[in-house]
Amino acid sequence: ESRFVLTPESQARLLDGAIKKEETVFTVQFLDTPDWQLAFNNLWLKLKKKKYELKVPLKNQPKGDHDHLATVFDEVTDLKRILDILKINQRIDFEAALAEANIRPFANIETVRTSYQKGPFLLDLDQAQFPLLKTGPIYHYAVAEIEL
């Protein structure tokens, strides 16, 4: 999977010739430690549709404007492998291991996903909005995921 932040111009170019397949709405719960240890390491643990997923940056990514952030991720869904990557207790239940490591939810984000087919590629355009802090301004987020 590769992800790209969308501008209106890049979205128009990306969707040129694409066929719309479906639109879905779902909520994603993001988890981290209180001091953001996962985010600081560009690891993104989330619970979506009752399944945990850890996005892990691939090594040897091309350099860009934000060299410290990955844009290409491996999606790890095997719970034992997630615990191994996070280096936390594998001898107890998954959710108990997260709690023991002080990993807990910090955001619930409702996302509208529109899926398209463009040749051999599946394009998922995600749009969400959420407050940056409990009382902060609303942040608008638009990203495209391209999968082969």
mmCIF file with all atom_site columns, C-alpha atoms in Angstrom:
data_model
loop_
_atom_site.group_PDB
_atom_site.id
_atom_site.type_symbol
_atom_site.label_atom_id
_atom_site.label_alt_id
_atom_site.label_comp_id
_atom_site.label_asym_id
_atom_site.label_entity_id
_atom_site.label_seq_id
_atom_site.pdbx_PDB_ins_code
_atom_site.Cartn_x
_atom_site.Cartn_y
_atom_site.Cartn_z
_atom_site.occupancy
_atom_site.B_iso_or_equiv
_atom_site.pdbx_formal_charge
_atom_site.auth_seq_id
_atom_site.auth_comp_id
_atom_site.auth_asym_id
_atom_site.auth_atom_id
_atom_site.pdbx_PDB_model_num
ATOM 1   C CA . GLU A 1 1   ? 0.000   0.000   0.000   1.00 0.00 ? 1   GLU A CA 1
ATOM 2   C CA . SER A 1 2   ? 1.142   3.520   -0.732  1.00 0.00 ? 2   SER A CA 1
ATOM 3   C CA . ARG A 1 3   ? -0.549  6.619   0.691   1.00 0.00 ? 3   ARG A CA 1
ATOM 4   C CA . PHE A 1 4   ? -0.707  10.150  -0.660  1.00 0.00 ? 4   PHE A CA 1
ATOM 5   C CA . VAL A 1 5   ? -2.114  13.328  0.821   1.00 0.00 ? 5   VAL A CA 1
ATOM 6   C CA . LEU A 1 6   ? -4.729  14.683  -1.570  1.00 0.00 ? 6   LEU A CA 1
ATOM 7   C CA . THR A 1 7   ? -5.203  18.162  -2.909  1.00 0.00 ? 7   THR A CA 1
ATOM 8   C CA . PRO A 1 8   ? -8.180  18.854  -5.192  1.00 0.00 ? 8   PRO A CA 1
ATOM 9   C CA . GLU A 1 9   ? -5.768  18.922  -8.157  1.00 0.00 ? 9   GLU A CA 1
ATOM 10  C CA . SER A 1 10  ? -4.038  15.634  -7.304  1.00 0.00 ? 10  SER A CA 1
ATOM 11  C CA . GLN A 1 11  ? -7.418  13.970  -6.685  1.00 0.00 ? 11  GLN A CA 1
ATOM 12  C CA . ALA A 1 12  ? -8.666  15.049  -10.130 1.00 0.00 ? 12  ALA A CA 1
ATOM 13  C CA . ARG A 1 13  ? -5.517  13.670  -11.811 1.00 0.00 ? 13  ARG A CA 1
ATOM 14  C CA . LEU A 1 14  ? -5.656  10.430  -9.845  1.00 0.00 ? 14  LEU A CA 1
ATOM 15  C CA . LEU A 1 15  ? -9.325  9.776   -10.649 1.00 0.00 ? 15  LEU A CA 1
ATOM 16  C CA . ASP A 1 16  ? -9.057  10.577  -14.356 1.00 0.00 ? 16  ASP A CA 1
ATOM 17  C CA . GLY A 1 17  ? -10.248 7.378   -16.081 1.00 0.00 ? 17  GLY A CA 1
ATOM 18  C CA . ALA A 1 18  ? -11.069 5.578   -12.790 1.00 0.00 ? 18  ALA A CA 1
ATOM 19  C CA . ILE A 1 19  ? -14.351 3.725   -12.226 1.00 0.00 ? 19  ILE A CA 1
ATOM 20  C CA . LYS A 1 20  ? -16.187 4.319   -8.938  1.00 0.00 ? 20  LYS A CA 1
ATOM 21  C CA . LYS A 1 21  ? -16.943 1.040   -7.140  1.00 0.00 ? 21  LYS A CA 1
ATOM 22  C CA . GLU A 1 22  ? -18.437 1.904   -3.744  1.00 0.00 ? 22  GLU A CA 1
ATOM 23  C CA . GLU A 1 23  ? -18.619 4.317   -0.845  1.00 0.00 ? 23  GLU A CA 1
ATOM 24  C CA . THR A 1 24  ? -18.518 3.224   2.789   1.00 0.00 ? 24  THR A CA 1
ATOM 25  C CA . VAL A 1 25  ? -18.464 4.951   6.158   1.00 0.00 ? 25  VAL A CA 1
ATOM 26  C CA . PHE A 1 26  ? -16.576 3.467   9.102   1.00 0.00 ? 26  PHE A CA 1
ATOM 27  C CA . THR A 1 27  ? -15.031 4.489   12.391  1.00 0.00 ? 27  THR A CA 1
ATOM 28  C CA . VAL A 1 28  ? -11.381 3.841   13.165  1.00 0.00 ? 28  VAL A CA 1
ATOM 29  C CA . GLN A 1 29  ? -10.071 3.847   16.724  1.00 0.00 ? 29  GLN A CA 1
ATOM 30  C CA . PHE A 1 30  ? -6.389  4.780   17.004  1.00 0.00 ? 30  PHE A CA 1
ATOM 31  C CA . LEU A 1 31  ? -4.293  3.591   19.948  1.00 0.00 ? 31  LEU A CA 1
ATOM 32  C CA . ASP A 1 32  ? -0.988  4.771   21.410  1.00 0.00 ? 32  ASP A CA 1
ATOM 33  C CA . THR A 1 33  ? 0.820   5.331   24.693  1.00 0.00 ? 33  THR A CA 1
ATOM 34  C CA . PRO A 1 34  ? 0.199   8.586   26.614  1.00 0.00 ? 34  PRO A CA 1
ATOM 35  C CA . ASP A 1 35  ? 3.619   9.844   25.450  1.00 0.00 ? 35  ASP A CA 1
ATOM 36  C CA . TRP A 1 36  ? 2.980   8.891   21.782  1.00 0.00 ? 36  TRP A CA 1
ATOM 37  C CA . GLN A 1 37  ? 5.733   6.266   21.485  1.00 0.00 ? 37  GLN A CA 1
ATOM 38  C CA . LEU A 1 38  ? 4.076   4.556   18.521  1.00 0.00 ? 38  LEU A CA 1
ATOM 39  C CA . ALA A 1 39  ? 3.422   7.767   16.582  1.00 0.00 ? 39  ALA A CA 1
ATOM 40  C CA . PHE A 1 40  ? 6.971   9.021   17.201  1.00 0.00 ? 40  PHE A CA 1
ATOM 41  C CA . ASN A 1 41  ? 8.189   5.814   15.552  1.00 0.00 ? 41  ASN A CA 1
ATOM 42  C CA . ASN A 1 42  ? 5.692   6.165   12.676  1.00 0.00 ? 42  ASN A CA 1
ATOM 43  C CA . LEU A 1 43  ? 3.742   3.105   13.846  1.00 0.00 ? 43  LEU A CA 1
ATOM 44  C CA . TRP A 1 44  ? -0.049  3.336   13.648  1.00 0.00 ? 44  TRP A CA 1
ATOM 45  C CA . LEU A 1 45  ? -2.125  0.889   15.662  1.00 0.00 ? 45  LEU A CA 1
ATOM 46  C CA . LYS A 1 46  ? -5.805  0.973   14.930  1.00 0.00 ? 46  LYS A CA 1
ATOM 47  C CA . LEU A 1 47  ? -8.986  -0.961  15.472  1.00 0.00 ? 47  LEU A CA 1
ATOM 48  C CA . LYS A 1 48  ? -11.264 -0.992  12.444  1.00 0.00 ? 48  LYS A CA 1
ATOM 49  C CA . LYS A 1 49  ? -14.296 -3.214  11.922  1.00 0.00 ? 49  LYS A CA 1
ATOM 50  C CA . LYS A 1 50  ? -13.396 -5.165  15.110  1.00 0.00 ? 50  LYS A CA 1
ATOM 51  C CA . LYS A 1 51  ? -9.925  -6.028  13.756  1.00 0.00 ? 51  LYS A CA 1
ATOM 52  C CA . TYR A 1 52  ? -6.577  -4.672  14.895  1.00 0.00 ? 52  TYR A CA 1
ATOM 53  C CA . GLU A 1 53  ? -4.061  -3.487  12.335  1.00 0.00 ? 53  GLU A CA 1
ATOM 54  C CA . LEU A 1 54  ? -0.573  -2.068  12.739  1.00 0.00 ? 54  LEU A CA 1
ATOM 55  C CA . LYS A 1 55  ? 0.811   0.060   9.940   1.00 0.00 ? 55  LYS A CA 1
ATOM 56  C CA . VAL A 1 56  ? 4.579   -0.377  9.836   1.00 0.00 ? 56  VAL A CA 1
ATOM 57  C CA . PRO A 1 57  ? 6.755   1.756   7.546   1.00 0.00 ? 57  PRO A CA 1
ATOM 58  C CA . LEU A 1 58  ? 8.684   -0.173  4.923   1.00 0.00 ? 58  LEU A CA 1
ATOM 59  C CA . LYS A 1 59  ? 12.429  0.242   5.029   1.00 0.00 ? 59  LYS A CA 1
ATOM 60  C CA . ASN A 1 60  ? 14.419  1.945   2.219   1.00 0.00 ? 60  ASN A CA 1
ATOM 61  C CA . GLN A 1 61  ? 11.699  4.373   1.215   1.00 0.00 ? 61  GLN A CA 1
ATOM 62  C CA . PRO A 1 62  ? 12.390  7.080   -1.340  1.00 0.00 ? 62  PRO A CA 1
ATOM 63  C CA . LYS A 1 63  ? 13.332  10.405  0.248   1.00 0.00 ? 63  LYS A CA 1
ATOM 64  C CA . GLY A 1 64  ? 10.899  13.278  -0.012  1.00 0.00 ? 64  GLY A CA 1
ATOM 65  C CA . ASP A 1 65  ? 9.878   16.502  1.668   1.00 0.00 ? 65  ASP A CA 1
ATOM 66  C CA . HIS A 1 66  ? 9.151   14.698  4.931   1.00 0.00 ? 66  HIS A CA 1
ATOM 67  C CA . ASP A 1 67  ? 12.073  12.252  5.133   1.00 0.00 ? 67  ASP A CA 1
ATOM 68  C CA . HIS A 1 68  ? 11.250  11.382  8.741   1.00 0.00 ? 68  HIS A CA 1
ATOM 69  C CA . LEU A 1 69  ? 7.788   10.048  7.817   1.00 0.00 ? 69  LEU A CA 1
ATOM 70  C CA . ALA A 1 70  ? 7.047   6.943   5.804   1.00 0.00 ? 70  ALA A CA 1
ATOM 71  C CA . THR A 1 71  ? 4.472   6.998   3.069   1.00 0.00 ? 71  THR A CA 1
ATOM 72  C CA . VAL A 1 72  ? 4.570   3.285   2.211   1.00 0.00 ? 72  VAL A CA 1
ATOM 73  C CA . PHE A 1 73  ? 3.411   0.868   4.897   1.00 0.00 ? 73  PHE A CA 1
ATOM 74  C CA . ASP A 1 74  ? 3.036   -2.821  5.544   1.00 0.00 ? 74  ASP A CA 1
ATOM 75  C CA . GLU A 1 75  ? -0.327  -3.637  7.133   1.00 0.00 ? 75  GLU A CA 1
ATOM 76  C CA . VAL A 1 76  ? 0.172   -6.192  9.894   1.00 0.00 ? 76  VAL A CA 1
ATOM 77  C CA . THR A 1 77  ? -3.012  -7.911  11.103  1.00 0.00 ? 77  THR A CA 1
ATOM 78  C CA . ASP A 1 78  ? -1.588  -10.986 12.844  1.00 0.00 ? 78  ASP A CA 1
ATOM 79  C CA . LEU A 1 79  ? -1.980  -10.217 16.562  1.00 0.00 ? 79  LEU A CA 1
ATOM 80  C CA . LYS A 1 80  ? 1.102   -12.171 17.647  1.00 0.00 ? 80  LYS A CA 1
ATOM 81  C CA . ARG A 1 81  ? 3.220   -10.357 15.050  1.00 0.00 ? 81  ARG A CA 1
ATOM 82  C CA . ILE A 1 82  ? 1.832   -6.982  16.193  1.00 0.00 ? 82  ILE A CA 1
ATOM 83  C CA . LEU A 1 83  ? 2.885   -7.748  19.776  1.00 0.00 ? 83  LEU A CA 1
ATOM 84  C CA . ASP A 1 84  ? 6.306   -8.851  18.525  1.00 0.00 ? 84  ASP A CA 1
ATOM 85  C CA . ILE A 1 85  ? 6.823   -5.637  16.523  1.00 0.00 ? 85  ILE A CA 1
ATOM 86  C CA . LEU A 1 86  ? 5.727   -3.543  19.503  1.00 0.00 ? 86  LEU A CA 1
ATOM 87  C CA . LYS A 1 87  ? 7.985   -5.615  21.784  1.00 0.00 ? 87  LYS A CA 1
ATOM 88  C CA . ILE A 1 88  ? 5.277   -6.229  24.361  1.00 0.00 ? 88  ILE A CA 1
ATOM 89  C CA . ASN A 1 89  ? 4.148   -9.263  26.374  1.00 0.00 ? 89  ASN A CA 1
ATOM 90  C CA . GLN A 1 90  ? 2.992   -12.144 24.166  1.00 0.00 ? 90  GLN A CA 1
ATOM 91  C CA . ARG A 1 91  ? 2.142   -14.486 27.053  1.00 0.00 ? 91  ARG A CA 1
ATOM 92  C CA . ILE A 1 92  ? -1.226  -12.879 27.749  1.00 0.00 ? 92  ILE A CA 1
ATOM 93  C CA . ASP A 1 93  ? -4.355  -11.973 25.790  1.00 0.00 ? 93  ASP A CA 1
ATOM 94  C CA . PHE A 1 94  ? -3.810  -9.312  23.099  1.00 0.00 ? 94  PHE A CA 1
ATOM 95  C CA . GLU A 1 95  ? -5.933  -6.583  24.689  1.00 0.00 ? 95  GLU A CA 1
ATOM 96  C CA . ALA A 1 96  ? -4.465  -7.318  28.134  1.00 0.00 ? 96  ALA A CA 1
ATOM 97  C CA . ALA A 1 97  ? -0.978  -6.975  26.624  1.00 0.00 ? 97  ALA A CA 1
ATOM 98  C CA . LEU A 1 98  ? -1.924  -3.579  25.172  1.00 0.00 ? 98  LEU A CA 1
ATOM 99  C CA . ALA A 1 99  ? -3.269  -2.455  28.550  1.00 0.00 ? 99  ALA A CA 1
ATOM 100 C CA . GLU A 1 100 ? -0.121  -3.688  30.326  1.00 0.00 ? 100 GLU A CA 1
ATOM 101 C CA . ALA A 1 101 ? 1.980   -1.654  27.851  1.00 0.00 ? 101 ALA A CA 1
ATOM 102 C CA . ASN A 1 102 ? -0.216  1.401   28.536  1.00 0.00 ? 102 ASN A CA 1
ATOM 103 C CA . ILE A 1 103 ? -1.459  1.440   24.946  1.00 0.00 ? 103 ILE A CA 1
ATOM 104 C CA . ARG A 1 104 ? -4.968  2.811   24.826  1.00 0.00 ? 104 ARG A CA 1
ATOM 105 C CA . PRO A 1 105 ? -7.385  4.597   22.496  1.00 0.00 ? 105 PRO A CA 1
ATOM 106 C CA . PHE A 1 106 ? -6.733  8.269   21.818  1.00 0.00 ? 106 PHE A CA 1
ATOM 107 C CA . ALA A 1 107 ? -9.028  8.989   18.859  1.00 0.00 ? 107 ALA A CA 1
ATOM 108 C CA . ASN A 1 108 ? -12.151 7.700   17.140  1.00 0.00 ? 108 ASN A CA 1
ATOM 109 C CA . ILE A 1 109 ? -12.301 8.981   13.594  1.00 0.00 ? 109 ILE A CA 1
ATOM 110 C CA . GLU A 1 110 ? -15.238 8.528   11.242  1.00 0.00 ? 110 GLU A CA 1
ATOM 111 C CA . THR A 1 111 ? -14.030 8.118   7.678   1.00 0.00 ? 111 THR A CA 1
ATOM 112 C CA . VAL A 1 112 ? -15.829 8.197   4.350   1.00 0.00 ? 112 VAL A CA 1
ATOM 113 C CA . ARG A 1 113 ? -14.043 5.874   1.917   1.00 0.00 ? 113 ARG A CA 1
ATOM 114 C CA . THR A 1 114 ? -14.753 5.979   -1.807  1.00 0.00 ? 114 THR A CA 1
ATOM 115 C CA . SER A 1 115 ? -13.220 3.096   -3.770  1.00 0.00 ? 115 SER A CA 1
ATOM 116 C CA . TYR A 1 116 ? -12.277 3.198   -7.442  1.00 0.00 ? 116 TYR A CA 1
ATOM 117 C CA . GLN A 1 117 ? -10.697 0.837   -9.950  1.00 0.00 ? 117 GLN A CA 1
ATOM 118 C CA . LYS A 1 118 ? -8.116  2.226   -12.353 1.00 0.00 ? 118 LYS A CA 1
ATOM 119 C CA . GLY A 1 119 ? -6.559  -0.481  -14.495 1.00 0.00 ? 119 GLY A CA 1
ATOM 120 C CA . PRO A 1 120 ? -4.941  -3.017  -12.141 1.00 0.00 ? 120 PRO A CA 1
ATOM 121 C CA . PHE A 1 121 ? -4.989  -0.540  -9.238  1.00 0.00 ? 121 PHE A CA 1
ATOM 122 C CA . LEU A 1 122 ? -7.505  -0.213  -6.417  1.00 0.00 ? 122 LEU A CA 1
ATOM 123 C CA . LEU A 1 123 ? -7.805  3.412   -5.275  1.00 0.00 ? 123 LEU A CA 1
ATOM 124 C CA . ASP A 1 124 ? -9.300  4.199   -1.876  1.00 0.00 ? 124 ASP A CA 1
ATOM 125 C CA . LEU A 1 125 ? -9.960  7.869   -1.144  1.00 0.00 ? 125 LEU A CA 1
ATOM 126 C CA . ASP A 1 126 ? -10.486 8.543   2.536   1.00 0.00 ? 126 ASP A CA 1
ATOM 127 C CA . GLN A 1 127 ? -11.925 11.757  3.904   1.00 0.00 ? 127 GLN A CA 1
ATOM 128 C CA . ALA A 1 128 ? -12.316 12.516  7.588   1.00 0.00 ? 128 ALA A CA 1
ATOM 129 C CA . GLN A 1 129 ? -12.602 15.422  9.929   1.00 0.00 ? 129 GLN A CA 1
ATOM 130 C CA . PHE A 1 130 ? -11.910 15.534  13.642  1.00 0.00 ? 130 PHE A CA 1
ATOM 131 C CA . PRO A 1 131 ? -10.909 17.992  16.344  1.00 0.00 ? 131 PRO A CA 1
ATOM 132 C CA . LEU A 1 132 ? -7.162  18.326  16.897  1.00 0.00 ? 132 LEU A CA 1
ATOM 133 C CA . LEU A 1 133 ? -7.783  18.606  20.630  1.00 0.00 ? 133 LEU A CA 1
ATOM 134 C CA . LYS A 1 134 ? -10.946 18.086  22.625  1.00 0.00 ? 134 LYS A CA 1
ATOM 135 C CA . THR A 1 135 ? -11.834 21.755  22.165  1.00 0.00 ? 135 THR A CA 1
ATOM 136 C CA . GLY A 1 136 ? -9.568  22.546  19.209  1.00 0.00 ? 136 GLY A CA 1
ATOM 137 C CA . PRO A 1 137 ? -10.260 23.392  15.592  1.00 0.00 ? 137 PRO A CA 1
ATOM 138 C CA . ILE A 1 138 ? -11.587 20.770  13.193  1.00 0.00 ? 138 ILE A CA 1
ATOM 139 C CA . TYR A 1 139 ? -8.882  19.127  11.067  1.00 0.00 ? 139 TYR A CA 1
ATOM 140 C CA . HIS A 1 140 ? -9.841  17.953  7.575   1.00 0.00 ? 140 HIS A CA 1
ATOM 141 C CA . TYR A 1 141 ? -7.955  14.938  6.290   1.00 0.00 ? 141 TYR A CA 1
ATOM 142 C CA . ALA A 1 142 ? -7.969  13.550  2.754   1.00 0.00 ? 142 ALA A CA 1
ATOM 143 C CA . VAL A 1 143 ? -5.673  10.765  1.642   1.00 0.00 ? 143 VAL A CA 1
ATOM 144 C CA . ALA A 1 144 ? -5.515  8.239   -1.175  1.00 0.00 ? 144 ALA A CA 1
ATOM 145 C CA . GLU A 1 145 ? -4.354  4.669   -0.779  1.00 0.00 ? 145 GLU A CA 1
ATOM 146 C CA . ILE A 1 146 ? -3.204  2.874   -3.896  1.00 0.00 ? 146 ILE A CA 1
ATOM 147 C CA . GLU A 1 147 ? -2.974  -0.907  -3.904  1.00 0.00 ? 147 GLU A CA 1
ATOM 148 C CA . LEU A 1 148 ? -1.933  -3.286  -6.640  1.00 0.00 ? 148 LEU A CA 1
#
